[in-house]
Amino acid sequence: MEQKKKKFAVPHVYILLLALILLCSILTYIIPAGSYDMMTLEDGREVVNAETFHNVDSTPVSFLQFLTAVPRGMQESAQIIFFIFIVGGTMAVVQETRAIEAGMGRLIKALKDKSIIIIPIIMVLFSICGSVFGMAEETIPFIPIFVSLCIAMGFDSITGAAIVLCGAGAGFAGAFMNPFTIQVAQGIAGLPPLSAMGFRVVLYICFVLLAVTFVMRYALKIKKNPQLSNMHEFDKTREESVDLDSLPEFGGKEKAILIVFVASIIILVYCVIQYGWYMDEIAALFLCMSFIVATIAGMGFNNYANVLGKGMADIASGALVVGFARGILVVMNDGQILHTILQAAASGLSKLPSMVSAVGMYIFQCLLNFIVPSGSGQAAVSMPIMAPLGDLVGVTRQTACLAFQMGDGISNIFTPTSGYFMAGLAIAKVPWSKWAKWILPLIGLEYLLGAIFIVIAQAMQLGPF
């Protein structure tokens, strides 16, 4: 008998990240150590000084440093890891009441065959949030809601996660006023705040149209034949799925819980925009919401604690991915090779024609985002180098900012080094390997669309207007 060939299995995300940490550790023995001096801008941000690159004594990563990269990465990422735990526990408390299930279920039944219109409407709303205030970590609480909702509508969990992640992601990548990417980059480049707004609005519309079209085509295909979904068998076993034929009662308690939930989201959006709230404040808001919801539902202290703890446990594996991903940057900083890579890229781009340099900047920013997924962090290390480099090779600073913006944003809902994205998948209970297989065509199309806009911007010599 012939032995059956084993199918290639995509490595677990932990294995992928450990392999990247090992690769970067090895590179510290090959790439010379180097560093830029840091300088402080008027607004208090620390950025690299592009004129101060110098080689330093080699500090290759030891075996012990490699082994400690993950625990040190977890320590450096503690804020987002514990944010994910608290949000996951809070959403478990809300789901335990079945109030959202009851409300959403009745909405779906009311829409009947028109449920597909929910997808573009919700995706556009999330894209606006991604564009206006850089919605990223804030997407996490919505993911389990739309996963349950989409399964009830006859779609699958990938569709539910995609409505949130692809909607906000398209708005983030094609943003017209994101304070964490555009405004930071333009400030570093010395451009007027929110300049080239008209061009960016067109960019935003194109990115959102592409994402909505891609998700809707998939959703309709799955509704027609659910077995085409890679998540079909698992979705049938989900405890949190909505059964439209046996909806829970939608009485006074359930309505009160929904009011508290919606009010919390409104407070979140307002305070993020008005007061600059970040993960600590948002986590506190959701923890407070869980107290109120549990009290309204009459859950009891011990039951509340058990549900909260179970919700945290369910997303532990995904939350800890953030620490693994941070380990990549930890070893690059240990070996002092990140700035060397930046300097080498700048030197290479300076020898190319202006149009090729513009596309090269875009490609470099796309690659850099895999190791520095923070938008403002990537701006701080790359824009002080790329903006003056553009002056030398004939690429406008506006185009350099555009290259950073899209390079930073597109892969955030694909790369396993993106903390909030991996947390979102963990809460959705969608394996990264299955998500990656599904979203790769969209990521490829978005990269291509971004390159087209870079070429157009460079041809127009896009400036501050």
Tab-separated table of C-alpha atoms in Angstrom:
chain	number	residue	atom	x	y	z
A	1	MET	CA	0.000	0.000	0.000
A	2	GLU	CA	1.178	3.462	-0.855
A	3	GLN	CA	1.532	5.772	2.061
A	4	LYS	CA	-0.553	8.891	1.826
A	5	LYS	CA	1.492	12.031	1.460
A	6	LYS	CA	1.173	14.331	4.398
A	7	LYS	CA	-0.292	17.707	3.531
A	8	PHE	CA	1.855	20.700	4.339
A	9	ALA	CA	0.645	22.241	7.570
A	10	VAL	CA	1.114	25.964	8.147
A	11	PRO	CA	3.228	26.306	11.309
A	12	HIS	CA	1.514	27.587	14.439
A	13	VAL	CA	1.912	31.331	14.856
A	14	TYR	CA	4.148	30.778	17.908
A	15	ILE	CA	6.520	28.708	15.745
A	16	LEU	CA	6.524	31.356	12.993
A	17	LEU	CA	7.383	34.103	15.450
A	18	LEU	CA	10.054	32.041	17.213
A	19	ALA	CA	11.608	31.354	13.798
A	20	LEU	CA	11.650	35.101	13.055
A	21	ILE	CA	13.236	35.813	16.443
A	22	LEU	CA	15.903	33.191	15.703
A	23	LEU	CA	16.510	34.635	12.213
A	24	CYS	CA	16.903	38.163	13.576
A	25	SER	CA	19.216	36.835	16.293
A	26	ILE	CA	21.429	35.221	13.640
A	27	LEU	CA	21.405	38.458	11.615
A	28	THR	CA	22.989	40.277	14.560
A	29	TYR	CA	26.151	38.217	13.831
A	30	ILE	CA	26.088	39.270	10.153
A	31	ILE	CA	24.777	42.851	10.016
A	32	PRO	CA	27.110	45.490	11.540
A	33	ALA	CA	25.748	47.218	14.620
A	34	GLY	CA	24.851	50.863	14.130
A	35	SER	CA	22.818	53.636	15.662
A	36	TYR	CA	21.289	57.039	15.039
A	37	ASP	CA	21.243	59.586	17.835
A	38	MET	CA	17.773	60.533	19.039
A	39	MET	CA	16.385	64.046	19.202
A	40	THR	CA	13.275	65.514	20.804
A	41	LEU	CA	10.821	67.516	18.695
A	42	GLU	CA	8.896	70.559	19.955
A	43	ASP	CA	5.839	68.409	20.677
A	44	GLY	CA	7.899	66.091	22.892
A	45	ARG	CA	8.237	63.166	20.451
A	46	GLU	CA	11.579	61.393	20.280
A	47	VAL	CA	12.748	60.633	16.722
A	48	VAL	CA	16.011	59.635	15.090
A	49	ASN	CA	18.395	62.324	13.837
A	50	ALA	CA	18.951	61.362	10.185
A	51	GLU	CA	22.426	62.947	10.050
A	52	THR	CA	23.941	61.070	12.984
A	53	PHE	CA	24.251	57.436	11.889
A	54	HIS	CA	27.406	55.792	13.190
A	55	ASN	CA	28.666	52.271	13.690
A	56	VAL	CA	28.941	51.005	17.236
A	57	ASP	CA	30.601	48.022	18.883
A	58	SER	CA	29.024	44.772	17.777
A	59	THR	CA	26.623	43.248	20.319
A	60	PRO	CA	25.414	39.982	18.740
A	61	VAL	CA	22.513	38.302	20.504
A	62	SER	CA	23.585	35.516	22.847
A	63	PHE	CA	21.708	32.232	23.233
A	64	LEU	CA	20.360	33.435	26.576
A	65	GLN	CA	19.164	36.718	25.029
A	66	PHE	CA	17.387	34.699	22.334
A	67	LEU	CA	15.681	32.550	24.961
A	68	THR	CA	14.647	35.570	27.033
A	69	ALA	CA	13.367	37.564	24.017
A	70	VAL	CA	9.802	36.291	24.463
A	71	PRO	CA	9.490	36.969	28.222
A	72	ARG	CA	11.099	40.387	27.729
A	73	GLY	CA	8.739	41.021	24.814
A	74	MET	CA	5.814	40.154	27.056
A	75	GLN	CA	7.045	42.579	29.698
A	76	GLU	CA	7.353	45.371	27.111
A	77	SER	CA	3.888	44.515	25.728
A	78	ALA	CA	2.227	44.084	29.120
A	79	GLN	CA	-0.158	46.987	28.564
A	80	ILE	CA	-1.737	45.567	25.427
A	81	ILE	CA	-1.691	41.970	26.722
A	82	PHE	CA	-3.630	42.871	29.869
A	83	PHE	CA	-5.909	45.139	27.823
A	84	ILE	CA	-6.806	42.113	25.703
A	85	PHE	CA	-7.449	39.990	28.799
A	86	ILE	CA	-9.805	42.569	30.317
A	87	VAL	CA	-11.729	43.175	27.080
A	88	GLY	CA	-12.037	39.422	26.487
A	89	GLY	CA	-13.340	38.855	30.008
A	90	THR	CA	-15.749	41.764	29.765
A	91	MET	CA	-17.213	40.554	26.471
A	92	ALA	CA	-17.675	37.099	27.993
A	93	VAL	CA	-19.766	38.698	30.766
A	94	VAL	CA	-21.877	40.583	28.214
A	95	GLN	CA	-22.350	37.464	26.090
A	96	GLU	CA	-23.354	35.432	29.136
A	97	THR	CA	-26.436	37.657	29.496
A	98	ARG	CA	-27.418	36.901	25.854
A	99	ALA	CA	-28.751	40.450	25.553
A	100	ILE	CA	-26.802	41.234	22.371
A	101	GLU	CA	-27.797	37.859	20.964
A	102	ALA	CA	-31.465	38.663	21.572
A	103	GLY	CA	-31.264	42.176	20.105
A	104	MET	CA	-29.184	41.245	17.064
A	105	GLY	CA	-31.281	38.168	16.395
A	106	ARG	CA	-34.428	40.206	16.161
A	107	LEU	CA	-32.702	42.688	13.861
A	108	ILE	CA	-31.679	39.858	11.526
A	109	LYS	CA	-35.182	38.402	11.483
A	110	ALA	CA	-36.589	41.842	10.709
A	111	LEU	CA	-34.228	42.237	7.752
A	112	LYS	CA	-34.970	38.728	6.480
A	113	ASP	CA	-33.344	38.384	3.029
A	114	LYS	CA	-31.794	41.867	3.163
A	115	SER	CA	-29.232	40.980	5.834
A	116	ILE	CA	-26.391	41.365	3.311
A	117	ILE	CA	-26.784	45.178	3.470
A	118	ILE	CA	-25.449	45.082	7.038
A	119	ILE	CA	-21.959	44.270	5.707
A	120	PRO	CA	-21.238	47.438	3.668
A	121	ILE	CA	-22.947	49.724	6.182
A	122	ILE	CA	-20.972	48.408	9.158
A	123	MET	CA	-17.695	48.220	7.219
A	124	VAL	CA	-17.991	51.866	6.152
A	125	LEU	CA	-18.677	52.895	9.762
A	126	PHE	CA	-15.580	51.034	10.968
A	127	SER	CA	-13.518	52.463	8.104
A	128	ILE	CA	-14.462	56.001	9.147
A	129	CYS	CA	-13.312	55.201	12.697
A	130	GLY	CA	-10.048	53.785	11.338
A	131	SER	CA	-9.483	56.874	9.245
A	132	VAL	CA	-10.548	59.539	11.734
A	133	PHE	CA	-9.011	58.337	15.012
A	134	GLY	CA	-6.884	55.349	14.001
A	135	MET	CA	-9.204	52.647	15.331
A	136	ALA	CA	-7.143	49.518	15.984
A	137	GLU	CA	-7.212	48.031	19.514
A	138	GLU	CA	-10.697	49.510	19.840
A	139	THR	CA	-11.977	46.952	17.268
A	140	ILE	CA	-11.434	44.026	19.643
A	141	PRO	CA	-14.722	44.262	21.624
A	142	PHE	CA	-16.794	44.279	18.422
A	143	ILE	CA	-15.344	41.139	16.862
A	144	PRO	CA	-17.200	38.458	18.892
A	145	ILE	CA	-20.459	40.321	18.339
A	146	PHE	CA	-20.183	40.336	14.559
A	147	VAL	CA	-18.863	36.769	14.468
A	148	SER	CA	-22.031	35.578	16.218
A	149	LEU	CA	-24.171	37.855	14.090
A	150	CYS	CA	-22.705	36.633	10.798
A	151	ILE	CA	-23.031	32.965	11.700
A	152	ALA	CA	-26.707	33.602	12.475
A	153	MET	CA	-27.144	35.320	9.090
A	154	GLY	CA	-25.782	32.266	7.270
A	155	PHE	CA	-22.238	33.509	6.743
A	156	ASP	CA	-19.211	32.371	8.787
A	157	SER	CA	-16.829	33.564	11.490
A	158	ILE	CA	-14.288	34.817	8.938
A	159	THR	CA	-16.963	37.148	7.540
A	160	GLY	CA	-17.724	38.424	11.037
A	161	ALA	CA	-14.065	39.128	11.822
A	162	ALA	CA	-13.562	40.649	8.362
A	163	ILE	CA	-16.402	43.158	8.728
A	164	VAL	CA	-14.568	44.664	11.693
A	165	LEU	CA	-10.900	44.129	10.811
A	166	CYS	CA	-11.077	44.785	7.061
A	167	GLY	CA	-13.403	47.755	7.532
A	168	ALA	CA	-11.235	49.496	10.125
A	169	GLY	CA	-8.064	48.320	8.348
A	170	ALA	CA	-9.060	49.853	5.015
A	171	GLY	CA	-9.843	53.140	6.746
A	172	PHE	CA	-6.531	53.017	8.634
A	173	ALA	CA	-4.411	52.284	5.545
A	174	GLY	CA	-6.228	54.778	3.334
A	175	ALA	CA	-6.811	57.319	6.108
A	176	PHE	CA	-7.372	61.018	5.488
A	177	MET	CA	-6.805	62.280	9.074
A	178	ASN	CA	-5.452	59.451	11.281
A	179	PRO	CA	-3.614	61.221	14.141
A	180	PHE	CA	-1.331	58.223	14.801
A	181	THR	CA	0.015	57.913	11.257
A	182	ILE	CA	-0.677	60.859	8.935
A	183	GLN	CA	-0.441	63.661	11.463
A	184	VAL	CA	2.661	62.212	13.134
A	185	ALA	CA	4.396	61.644	9.781
A	186	GLN	CA	3.471	65.078	8.420
A	187	GLY	CA	4.665	66.729	11.624
A	188	ILE	CA	8.046	65.006	11.380
A	189	ALA	CA	8.298	65.846	7.656
A	190	GLY	CA	7.516	69.524	8.321
A	191	LEU	CA	4.293	69.519	6.302
A	192	PRO	CA	1.066	71.389	7.174
A	193	PRO	CA	-1.258	69.225	9.295
A	194	LEU	CA	-3.775	67.230	7.219
A	195	SER	CA	-2.364	68.602	3.944
A	196	ALA	CA	-3.214	66.867	0.619
A	197	MET	CA	-6.639	66.067	2.083
A	198	GLY	CA	-8.367	65.826	-1.311
A	199	PHE	CA	-5.916	63.201	-2.573
A	200	ARG	CA	-6.243	61.206	0.644
A	201	VAL	CA	-10.065	61.208	0.501
A	202	VAL	CA	-9.884	59.613	-2.964
A	203	LEU	CA	-7.367	57.092	-1.594
A	204	TYR	CA	-9.684	56.297	1.335
A	205	ILE	CA	-12.702	55.724	-0.939
A	206	CYS	CA	-10.736	53.345	-3.190
A	207	PHE	CA	-9.395	51.299	-0.279
A	208	VAL	CA	-12.826	50.981	1.339
A	209	LEU	CA	-14.547	50.033	-1.941
A	210	LEU	CA	-11.951	47.321	-2.527
A	211	ALA	CA	-12.323	45.875	0.993
A	212	VAL	CA	-16.148	45.978	0.976
A	213	THR	CA	-16.334	44.334	-2.454
A	214	PHE	CA	-13.930	41.568	-1.421
A	215	VAL	CA	-15.782	40.762	1.820
A	216	MET	CA	-19.254	40.904	0.240
A	217	ARG	CA	-18.271	38.563	-2.612
A	218	TYR	CA	-16.980	36.060	-0.076
A	219	ALA	CA	-20.026	36.423	2.196
A	220	LEU	CA	-22.460	35.790	-0.656
A	221	LYS	CA	-20.479	32.727	-1.750
A	222	ILE	CA	-20.567	31.280	1.774
A	223	LYS	CA	-24.272	31.991	2.187
A	224	LYS	CA	-24.931	30.105	-1.044
A	225	ASN	CA	-22.743	27.155	-0.024
A	226	PRO	CA	-21.658	27.207	3.674
A	227	GLN	CA	-19.387	24.180	3.200
A	228	LEU	CA	-16.969	26.314	1.164
A	229	SER	CA	-15.911	27.960	4.420
A	230	ASN	CA	-12.762	26.654	6.122
A	231	MET	CA	-14.489	27.449	9.414
A	232	HIS	CA	-17.761	25.622	8.608
A	233	GLU	CA	-17.310	22.602	10.890
A	234	PHE	CA	-15.940	24.601	13.801
A	235	ASP	CA	-18.614	27.311	13.519
A	236	LYS	CA	-21.312	24.654	13.997
A	237	THR	CA	-19.839	23.830	17.413
A	238	ARG	CA	-19.616	27.385	18.750
A	239	GLU	CA	-21.317	27.953	22.082
A	240	GLU	CA	-21.676	31.692	21.379
A	241	SER	CA	-23.563	31.266	18.088
A	242	VAL	CA	-27.052	32.720	17.725
A	243	ASP	CA	-30.002	30.391	17.125
A	244	LEU	CA	-32.692	32.466	15.424
A	245	ASP	CA	-35.311	29.808	16.094
A	246	SER	CA	-34.855	29.938	19.867
A	247	LEU	CA	-34.004	33.522	20.691
A	248	PRO	CA	-33.727	34.499	24.352
A	249	GLU	CA	-36.273	36.895	25.771
A	250	PHE	CA	-35.684	40.539	24.858
A	251	GLY	CA	-37.171	42.125	27.940
A	252	GLY	CA	-36.329	45.050	30.207
A	253	LYS	CA	-33.038	43.619	31.495
A	254	GLU	CA	-31.768	42.846	28.002
A	255	LYS	CA	-32.701	46.314	26.747
A	256	ALA	CA	-30.974	47.934	29.733
A	257	ILE	CA	-27.811	45.900	29.092
A	258	LEU	CA	-27.784	46.942	25.433
A	259	ILE	CA	-28.204	50.586	26.445
A	260	VAL	CA	-25.214	50.274	28.809
A	261	PHE	CA	-23.166	48.597	26.056
A	262	VAL	CA	-23.988	51.225	23.425
A	263	ALA	CA	-23.389	54.049	25.910
A	264	SER	CA	-19.953	52.564	26.703
A	265	ILE	CA	-19.026	52.526	23.000
A	266	ILE	CA	-20.130	56.148	22.595
A	267	ILE	CA	-18.063	57.139	25.647
A	268	LEU	CA	-15.087	55.220	24.208
A	269	VAL	CA	-15.213	56.999	20.840
A	270	TYR	CA	-15.752	60.430	22.393
A	271	CYS	CA	-12.965	60.092	24.959
A	272	VAL	CA	-10.472	58.653	22.464
A	273	ILE	CA	-11.006	61.666	20.195
A	274	GLN	CA	-11.472	64.334	22.876
A	275	TYR	CA	-9.111	63.215	25.631
A	276	GLY	CA	-6.697	60.852	23.891
A	277	TRP	CA	-7.752	57.790	25.890
A	278	TYR	CA	-5.655	54.710	25.224
A	279	MET	CA	-5.582	51.120	26.432
A	280	ASP	CA	-5.544	51.670	30.207
A	281	GLU	CA	-8.546	54.008	30.119
A	282	ILE	CA	-10.443	51.859	27.616
A	283	ALA	CA	-9.814	48.720	29.687
A	284	ALA	CA	-11.085	50.542	32.777
A	285	LEU	CA	-14.221	51.602	30.885
A	286	PHE	CA	-14.969	48.030	29.817
A	287	LEU	CA	-14.290	46.637	33.287
A	288	CYS	CA	-16.758	49.174	34.700
A	289	MET	CA	-19.265	48.170	32.017
A	290	SER	CA	-18.910	44.513	33.044
A	291	PHE	CA	-19.778	45.432	36.682
A	292	ILE	CA	-22.923	47.265	35.600
A	293	VAL	CA	-24.000	44.529	33.156
A	294	ALA	CA	-23.486	41.785	35.755
A	295	THR	CA	-25.521	43.788	38.299
A	296	ILE	CA	-28.413	44.342	35.868
A	297	ALA	CA	-28.389	40.646	34.913
A	298	GLY	CA	-28.366	39.578	38.584
A	299	MET	CA	-25.300	37.452	37.918
A	300	GLY	CA	-23.945	37.341	41.444
A	301	PHE	CA	-20.367	37.943	42.569
A	302	ASN	CA	-18.979	34.423	42.213
A	303	ASN	CA	-20.673	33.727	38.876
A	304	TYR	CA	-19.440	37.077	37.544
A	305	ALA	CA	-15.871	36.235	38.577
A	306	ASN	CA	-16.073	32.773	36.983
A	307	VAL	CA	-17.399	34.124	33.679
A	308	LEU	CA	-14.836	36.934	33.643
A	309	GLY	CA	-12.012	34.462	34.292
A	310	LYS	CA	-13.219	32.031	31.624
A	311	GLY	CA	-13.381	34.853	29.072
A	312	MET	CA	-9.789	35.798	29.870
A	313	ALA	CA	-8.648	32.172	29.654
A	314	ASP	CA	-10.297	31.674	26.267
A	315	ILE	CA	-8.165	34.397	24.664
A	316	ALA	CA	-4.927	33.751	26.556
A	317	SER	CA	-3.221	32.041	23.633
A	318	GLY	CA	-3.949	34.924	21.265
A	319	ALA	CA	-3.114	37.619	23.798
A	320	LEU	CA	0.318	36.124	24.428
A	321	VAL	CA	1.112	36.277	20.704
A	322	VAL	CA	1.731	39.981	21.295
A	323	GLY	CA	4.694	39.151	23.537
A	324	PHE	CA	6.113	36.662	21.026
A	325	ALA	CA	5.876	39.292	18.265
A	326	ARG	CA	7.581	41.918	20.406
A	327	GLY	CA	10.482	39.530	20.841
A	328	ILE	CA	11.554	40.254	17.241
A	329	LEU	CA	12.114	43.918	18.021
A	330	VAL	CA	13.778	42.985	21.333
A	331	VAL	CA	16.566	40.993	19.646
A	332	MET	CA	17.016	43.610	16.907
A	333	ASN	CA	17.530	46.245	19.593
A	334	ASP	CA	19.847	43.916	21.526
A	335	GLY	CA	22.001	43.483	18.437
A	336	GLN	CA	21.610	47.159	17.405
A	337	ILE	CA	20.804	46.285	13.765
A	338	LEU	CA	17.473	48.074	13.224
A	339	HIS	CA	19.098	51.454	12.532
A	340	THR	CA	21.714	49.786	10.311
A	341	ILE	CA	18.912	48.324	8.188
A	342	LEU	CA	17.281	51.772	7.981
A	343	GLN	CA	20.543	53.415	6.916
A	344	ALA	CA	21.237	50.735	4.292
A	345	ALA	CA	17.766	51.150	2.806
A	346	ALA	CA	18.208	54.927	2.637
A	347	SER	CA	21.592	54.564	0.926
A	348	GLY	CA	20.188	52.154	-1.647
A	349	LEU	CA	17.174	54.315	-2.442
A	350	SER	CA	19.336	57.425	-2.881
A	351	LYS	CA	20.944	55.884	-5.985
A	352	LEU	CA	17.676	55.229	-7.838
A	353	PRO	CA	15.590	57.459	-10.196
A	354	SER	CA	12.890	59.467	-8.422
A	355	MET	CA	9.913	57.340	-9.538
A	356	VAL	CA	11.702	54.113	-8.621
A	357	SER	CA	12.796	55.668	-5.303
A	358	ALA	CA	9.171	56.561	-4.493
A	359	VAL	CA	8.042	52.972	-5.069
A	360	GLY	CA	11.136	51.748	-3.216
A	361	MET	CA	10.213	53.872	-0.184
A	362	TYR	CA	6.738	52.330	-0.252
A	363	ILE	CA	8.126	48.769	-0.453
A	364	PHE	CA	10.566	49.466	2.373
A	365	GLN	CA	7.819	50.851	4.628
A	366	CYS	CA	5.674	47.780	3.836
A	367	LEU	CA	8.522	45.479	4.914
A	368	LEU	CA	9.399	47.594	7.957
A	369	ASN	CA	5.852	47.224	9.263
A	370	PHE	CA	6.422	43.499	9.775
A	371	ILE	CA	9.015	44.246	12.472
A	372	VAL	CA	7.779	47.653	13.732
A	373	PRO	CA	3.955	47.348	13.584
A	374	SER	CA	3.320	50.469	15.702
A	375	GLY	CA	2.244	53.357	13.443
A	376	SER	CA	3.696	56.166	15.521
A	377	GLY	CA	6.758	54.040	16.338
A	378	GLN	CA	7.450	53.360	12.679
A	379	ALA	CA	7.039	57.063	11.882
A	380	ALA	CA	9.550	57.984	14.601
A	381	VAL	CA	12.296	55.757	13.192
A	382	SER	CA	11.680	56.007	9.438
A	383	MET	CA	10.237	59.437	8.578
A	384	PRO	CA	13.226	61.508	9.822
A	385	ILE	CA	15.291	59.499	7.321
A	386	MET	CA	12.824	59.145	4.436
A	387	ALA	CA	11.626	62.776	4.347
A	388	PRO	CA	15.060	64.387	3.741
A	389	LEU	CA	16.034	61.459	1.504
A	390	GLY	CA	13.061	62.342	-0.685
A	391	ASP	CA	14.429	65.866	-1.065
A	392	LEU	CA	17.688	64.418	-2.401
A	393	VAL	CA	16.138	62.032	-4.953
A	394	GLY	CA	13.205	64.185	-6.116
A	395	VAL	CA	10.414	62.502	-4.133
A	396	THR	CA	8.110	65.017	-2.472
A	397	ARG	CA	7.735	64.812	1.295
A	398	GLN	CA	3.993	64.349	0.818
A	399	THR	CA	4.656	61.241	-1.273
A	400	ALA	CA	7.097	59.988	1.376
A	401	CYS	CA	4.356	60.398	4.013
A	402	LEU	CA	1.906	58.563	1.758
A	403	ALA	CA	4.385	55.684	1.341
A	404	PHE	CA	4.729	55.448	5.114
A	405	GLN	CA	0.966	55.628	5.714
A	406	MET	CA	0.047	52.771	3.378
A	407	GLY	CA	3.146	50.717	4.120
A	408	ASP	CA	2.325	50.941	7.813
A	409	GLY	CA	-1.399	50.220	7.453
A	410	ILE	CA	-2.023	47.505	4.867
A	411	SER	CA	-0.423	44.510	6.599
A	412	ASN	CA	-1.809	45.286	10.072
A	413	ILE	CA	-4.621	42.771	9.521
A	414	PHE	CA	-2.283	40.089	8.164
A	415	THR	CA	1.078	40.086	9.911
A	416	PRO	CA	1.324	37.966	13.096
A	417	THR	CA	3.472	40.711	14.619
A	418	SER	CA	0.398	42.985	14.805
A	419	GLY	CA	-0.758	42.660	18.403
A	420	TYR	CA	-4.341	43.936	18.220
A	421	PHE	CA	-5.004	41.921	15.043
A	422	MET	CA	-3.812	38.645	16.578
A	423	ALA	CA	-5.889	39.397	19.663
A	424	GLY	CA	-8.913	39.956	17.435
A	425	LEU	CA	-8.409	36.593	15.738
A	426	ALA	CA	-8.044	34.942	19.133
A	427	ILE	CA	-11.362	36.369	20.293
A	428	ALA	CA	-12.966	35.354	16.980
A	429	LYS	CA	-11.403	31.865	17.425
A	430	VAL	CA	-10.163	31.970	13.825
A	431	PRO	CA	-6.714	30.358	13.326
A	432	TRP	CA	-4.162	32.697	11.752
A	433	SER	CA	-3.328	30.130	9.046
A	434	LYS	CA	-6.946	30.031	7.826
A	435	TRP	CA	-7.283	33.807	7.985
A	436	ALA	CA	-3.994	34.281	6.107
A	437	LYS	CA	-5.097	31.959	3.302
A	438	TRP	CA	-8.367	33.868	2.975
A	439	ILE	CA	-7.031	37.424	3.152
A	440	LEU	CA	-3.837	37.113	1.073
A	441	PRO	CA	-5.610	38.049	-2.203
A	442	LEU	CA	-7.041	41.203	-0.576
A	443	ILE	CA	-3.649	42.149	0.896
A	444	GLY	CA	-2.059	41.688	-2.531
A	445	LEU	CA	-4.694	43.880	-4.184
A	446	GLU	CA	-4.274	46.567	-1.513
A	447	TYR	CA	-0.495	46.558	-1.978
A	448	LEU	CA	-1.019	46.969	-5.728
A	449	LEU	CA	-3.556	49.769	-5.202
A	450	GLY	CA	-1.106	51.501	-2.863
A	451	ALA	CA	1.680	51.275	-5.443
A	452	ILE	CA	-0.598	52.826	-8.080
A	453	PHE	CA	-1.348	55.776	-5.784
A	454	ILE	CA	2.378	56.221	-5.038
A	455	VAL	CA	3.109	56.395	-8.788
A	456	ILE	CA	0.252	58.898	-9.287
A	457	ALA	CA	1.406	61.018	-6.335
A	458	GLN	CA	4.987	61.098	-7.629
A	459	ALA	CA	3.844	61.906	-11.195
A	460	MET	CA	1.756	64.779	-9.798
A	461	GLN	CA	4.645	65.882	-7.563
A	462	LEU	CA	2.100	65.858	-4.739
A	463	GLY	CA	2.736	68.749	-2.415
A	464	PRO	CA	1.120	70.535	0.541
A	465	PHE	CA	-2.300	71.574	-0.768
